[in-house]
CSV table of C-alpha atoms in Angstrom, one decimal:
chain,number,residue,atom,x,y,z
A,1,ALA,CA,0.0,0.0,0.0
A,2,GLN,CA,1.1,3.5,-0.7
A,3,SER,CA,2.1,5.8,2.1
A,4,VAL,CA,3.2,9.4,2.5
A,5,THR,CA,5.7,10.7,5.1
A,6,GLN,CA,6.2,14.3,6.0
A,7,PRO,CA,9.3,14.3,8.3
A,8,ASP,CA,8.8,17.8,9.7
A,9,ILE,CA,5.9,18.3,12.1
A,10,HIS,CA,6.5,22.0,12.6
A,11,ILE,CA,8.7,24.6,10.8
A,12,THR,CA,9.2,28.2,11.8
A,13,VAL,CA,10.5,30.6,9.1
A,14,SER,CA,11.0,34.3,9.0
A,15,GLU,CA,8.9,36.4,6.7
A,16,GLY,CA,10.9,36.8,3.4
A,17,ALA,CA,13.0,33.7,3.9
A,18,SER,CA,12.7,30.6,1.8
A,19,LEU,CA,10.7,27.6,2.7
A,20,GLU,CA,11.1,23.9,1.9
A,21,LEU,CA,8.7,21.2,3.1
A,22,ARG,CA,9.7,17.6,2.7
A,23,CYS,CA,7.5,14.8,1.4
A,24,ASN,CA,8.5,11.2,0.8
A,25,TYR,CA,6.2,8.6,-0.7
A,26,SER,CA,6.1,4.8,-0.9
A,27,TYR,CA,4.4,3.7,-4.0
A,28,GLY,CA,5.1,1.0,-6.6
A,29,ALA,CA,4.1,2.8,-9.8
A,30,THR,CA,4.3,6.4,-11.0
A,31,PRO,CA,2.4,8.3,-8.4
A,32,TYR,CA,0.0,11.1,-8.7
A,33,LEU,CA,1.2,13.6,-6.1
A,34,PHE,CA,-0.4,16.6,-4.5
A,35,TRP,CA,0.3,19.4,-2.0
A,36,TYR,CA,-2.7,20.9,-0.2
A,37,VAL,CA,-2.7,23.8,2.2
A,38,GLN,CA,-5.1,24.3,5.1
A,39,SER,CA,-5.4,27.7,6.8
A,40,PRO,CA,-6.7,27.7,10.4
A,41,GLY,CA,-10.4,26.7,10.5
A,42,GLN,CA,-10.6,26.1,6.8
A,43,GLY,CA,-10.8,23.3,4.4
A,44,LEU,CA,-8.1,22.1,2.1
A,45,GLN,CA,-7.0,24.0,-0.9
A,46,LEU,CA,-4.9,22.4,-3.7
A,47,LEU,CA,-1.6,24.1,-4.2
A,48,LEU,CA,-0.2,21.9,-7.0
A,49,LYS,CA,-0.1,18.4,-8.5
A,50,TYR,CA,2.3,16.1,-10.4
A,51,PHE,CA,1.2,13.4,-12.8
A,52,SER,CA,4.0,13.1,-15.3
A,53,GLY,CA,6.4,15.1,-17.4
A,54,ASP,CA,8.4,18.0,-16.1
A,55,THR,CA,9.5,17.2,-12.7
A,56,LEU,CA,9.3,20.8,-11.5
A,57,VAL,CA,5.7,21.8,-11.0
A,58,GLN,CA,4.5,25.3,-10.5
A,59,GLY,CA,1.5,26.0,-8.3
A,60,ILE,CA,-0.6,28.8,-6.8
A,61,LYS,CA,0.6,31.4,-4.4
A,62,GLY,CA,4.2,31.2,-5.6
A,63,PHE,CA,4.8,27.6,-4.6
A,64,GLU,CA,6.6,25.0,-6.6
A,65,ALA,CA,7.5,21.3,-6.0
A,66,GLU,CA,10.1,19.0,-7.5
A,67,PHE,CA,9.5,15.3,-8.1
A,68,LYS,CA,12.6,13.1,-7.6
A,69,ARG,CA,11.9,9.5,-8.4
A,70,SER,CA,15.3,8.4,-7.3
A,71,GLN,CA,14.6,9.8,-3.8
A,72,SER,CA,10.9,9.1,-3.7
A,73,SER,CA,10.4,12.7,-2.8
A,74,PHE,CA,8.1,15.6,-3.8
A,75,ASN,CA,9.3,18.6,-1.8
A,76,LEU,CA,7.5,21.9,-1.7
A,77,ARG,CA,9.3,25.2,-1.9
A,78,LYS,CA,8.7,28.9,-1.9
A,79,PRO,CA,11.5,31.4,-2.4
A,80,SER,CA,10.1,34.1,-0.1
A,81,VAL,CA,7.3,33.4,2.4
A,82,HIS,CA,4.6,35.9,3.4
A,83,TRP,CA,2.8,36.0,6.8
A,84,SER,CA,-0.2,34.6,5.0
A,85,ASP,CA,1.6,31.4,4.3
A,86,ALA,CA,1.3,30.4,7.9
A,87,ALA,CA,-0.8,27.2,7.7
A,88,GLU,CA,-0.7,23.4,7.7
A,89,TYR,CA,0.6,21.7,4.5
A,90,PHE,CA,-0.3,18.2,3.5
A,91,CYS,CA,1.3,16.0,0.9
A,92,ALA,CA,-0.9,13.4,-0.7
A,93,VAL,CA,-0.7,10.5,-3.2
A,94,TYR,CA,-3.7,9.4,-5.3
A,95,ASN,CA,-4.5,5.8,-6.1
A,96,ASP,CA,-7.7,3.9,-7.0
A,97,TYR,CA,-10.1,6.8,-6.4
A,98,LYS,CA,-8.5,7.6,-3.0
A,99,LEU,CA,-6.1,10.1,-1.6
A,100,SER,CA,-3.6,9.1,1.1
A,101,PHE,CA,-2.3,12.0,3.1
A,102,GLY,CA,0.9,12.6,5.1
A,103,ALA,CA,0.6,13.8,8.7
A,104,GLY,CA,1.1,17.4,7.8
A,105,THR,CA,3.6,20.1,8.5
A,106,THR,CA,2.6,23.2,10.3
A,107,VAL,CA,4.4,26.4,9.2
A,108,THR,CA,4.7,29.4,11.5
A,109,VAL,CA,5.9,32.7,10.0
A,110,ARG,CA,7.6,35.1,12.3
A,111,ALA,CA,7.9,38.8,11.5
B,1,ASN,CA,-22.1,27.1,-7.6
B,2,ALA,CA,-21.6,26.4,-3.9
B,3,GLY,CA,-19.0,23.5,-4.3
B,4,VAL,CA,-19.0,21.1,-1.4
B,5,THR,CA,-21.2,22.0,1.5
B,6,GLN,CA,-21.0,20.4,4.9
B,7,THR,CA,-23.4,20.8,7.7
B,8,PRO,CA,-23.2,21.3,10.6
B,9,LYS,CA,-20.0,23.2,11.1
B,10,PHE,CA,-19.8,22.3,14.8
B,11,GLN,CA,-21.5,19.6,16.9
B,12,VAL,CA,-21.2,18.3,20.4
B,13,LEU,CA,-22.6,14.8,21.1
B,14,LYS,CA,-22.9,12.7,24.2
B,15,THR,CA,-21.4,9.2,24.1
B,16,GLY,CA,-24.0,6.8,22.6
B,17,GLN,CA,-25.9,9.4,20.7
B,18,SER,CA,-26.4,9.1,16.9
B,19,MET,CA,-26.2,11.8,14.3
B,20,THR,CA,-25.7,12.4,10.6
B,21,LEU,CA,-23.1,14.6,9.1
B,22,GLN,CA,-24.4,16.1,5.8
B,23,CYS,CA,-22.4,16.6,2.6
B,24,ALA,CA,-23.8,18.0,-0.6
B,25,GLN,CA,-22.1,19.0,-3.9
B,26,ASP,CA,-23.5,20.8,-6.8
B,27,MET,CA,-20.8,20.0,-9.4
B,28,ASN,CA,-22.3,16.7,-10.6
B,29,HIS,CA,-19.2,14.8,-9.3
B,30,GLU,CA,-19.3,11.1,-9.4
B,31,TYR,CA,-16.8,10.5,-6.6
B,32,MET,CA,-17.4,11.5,-3.0
B,33,SER,CA,-15.5,10.6,0.1
B,34,TRP,CA,-15.3,11.3,3.9
B,35,TYR,CA,-12.1,11.9,5.8
B,36,ARG,CA,-11.4,12.5,9.4
B,37,GLN,CA,-8.5,14.8,10.5
B,38,ASP,CA,-6.7,14.2,13.8
B,39,PRO,CA,-3.6,16.0,15.1
B,40,GLY,CA,-0.4,14.4,13.9
B,41,MET,CA,-2.2,11.9,11.6
B,42,GLY,CA,-3.2,13.9,8.6
B,43,LEU,CA,-6.5,13.0,6.9
B,44,ARG,CA,-7.6,9.4,6.9
B,45,LEU,CA,-10.3,8.0,4.6
B,46,ILE,CA,-13.4,6.7,6.3
B,47,HIS,CA,-15.7,5.8,3.4
B,48,TYR,CA,-16.0,6.7,-0.3
B,49,SER,CA,-18.4,6.4,-3.2
B,50,VAL,CA,-17.7,6.2,-6.9
B,51,GLY,CA,-21.4,6.8,-7.8
B,52,ALA,CA,-24.9,6.7,-6.7
B,53,GLY,CA,-25.7,3.4,-5.0
B,54,ILE,CA,-22.0,2.4,-4.7
B,55,THR,CA,-20.0,2.8,-1.5
B,56,ASP,CA,-16.9,1.3,-0.1
B,57,GLN,CA,-14.8,1.3,3.1
B,58,GLY,CA,-11.7,3.3,3.5
B,59,GLU,CA,-8.9,3.2,6.1
B,60,VAL,CA,-10.9,3.8,9.2
B,61,PRO,CA,-14.6,2.8,8.6
B,62,ASN,CA,-15.5,1.3,12.0
B,63,GLY,CA,-18.3,3.2,13.7
B,64,TYR,CA,-19.5,4.9,10.6
B,65,ASN,CA,-22.1,4.2,8.0
B,66,VAL,CA,-22.7,5.9,4.6
B,67,SER,CA,-25.2,5.7,1.7
B,68,ARG,CA,-25.3,7.4,-1.6
B,69,SER,CA,-28.9,7.6,-2.9
B,70,THR,CA,-28.2,10.6,-5.1
B,71,THR,CA,-25.2,12.0,-7.0
B,72,GLU,CA,-25.4,15.2,-4.9
B,73,ASP,CA,-25.5,13.9,-1.3
B,74,PHE,CA,-23.2,11.6,0.7
B,75,PRO,CA,-24.2,11.6,4.4
B,76,LEU,CA,-22.0,10.1,7.1
B,77,ARG,CA,-23.8,8.5,10.0
B,78,LEU,CA,-22.5,7.8,13.5
B,79,LEU,CA,-24.8,5.2,15.0
B,80,SER,CA,-23.4,5.3,18.6
B,81,ALA,CA,-20.9,8.1,19.1
B,82,ALA,CA,-17.7,7.4,21.1
B,83,PRO,CA,-15.1,9.9,22.4
B,84,SER,CA,-12.6,8.4,19.9
B,85,GLN,CA,-14.8,9.9,17.1
B,86,THR,CA,-14.0,13.4,18.3
B,87,SER,CA,-12.4,14.8,15.2
B,88,VAL,CA,-12.7,17.2,12.3
B,89,TYR,CA,-14.6,15.6,9.4
B,90,PHE,CA,-14.1,16.6,5.7
B,91,CYS,CA,-16.1,15.6,2.7
B,92,ALA,CA,-14.6,15.7,-0.7
B,93,SER,CA,-15.8,15.2,-4.3
B,94,SER,CA,-14.2,14.8,-7.7
B,95,TYR,CA,-15.1,14.0,-11.3
B,96,SER,CA,-14.7,10.4,-12.5
B,97,GLY,CA,-11.3,10.2,-14.1
B,98,SER,CA,-10.0,13.3,-12.3
B,99,THR,CA,-7.7,13.2,-9.4
B,100,GLU,CA,-8.4,16.7,-8.2
B,101,ALA,CA,-10.6,16.6,-5.1
B,102,PHE,CA,-12.7,19.5,-3.8
B,103,PHE,CA,-13.1,19.7,-0.1
B,104,GLY,CA,-15.8,21.1,2.1
B,105,GLN,CA,-15.1,23.4,5.0
B,106,GLY,CA,-15.3,20.6,7.6
B,107,THR,CA,-17.4,19.6,10.6
B,108,ARG,CA,-15.8,19.8,14.0
B,109,LEU,CA,-17.3,17.0,16.1
B,110,THR,CA,-16.8,16.6,19.9
B,111,VAL,CA,-18.1,13.6,21.7
B,112,VAL,CA,-18.2,13.9,25.5
């Protein structure tokens, strides 16, 4: 069965600094990978997704992610964070009509 | 176009009570699913449906029932609530053949 691991439970970053969130997956075939963001008290919003092709994927809000098959990773990055990026971020893999989520990484942005 | 609508937003139940969490979507999506979100565990799939009249169990189905009599609605029933069911519940929907899921705003359930 596929699984998703987000090694970092909580990350604190200064406003304007770069951000990288790690995601590792375990899956036999070519995975469909996603990053979602959840602001406090809100539902999940899709940031970006990877199906195939270019391994560097651009998403909304200035985020990008890079798929590395050799490392089974799909890390999310943003060059310069804004205070509004404080949220919880989930990596997910899709298979057979279902999404499997990682445990999430909470991002705190300090002024 | 309201997307995915969940009601209620908040609910407190006593142990042993029953209730139904409602989920409706107006996008004519075939696939609908229920997840629960617990701290440090991400979202876990409870039940899902690939179309009206078809449902199946997910990762954590025990204590929950679902049915799908229409394309639009996918209610989640708790027959006898337990404190372990205290969680935030999310409903999601998507088109057949699409991997992009649309999520509702969630229902925060507390069982005391």
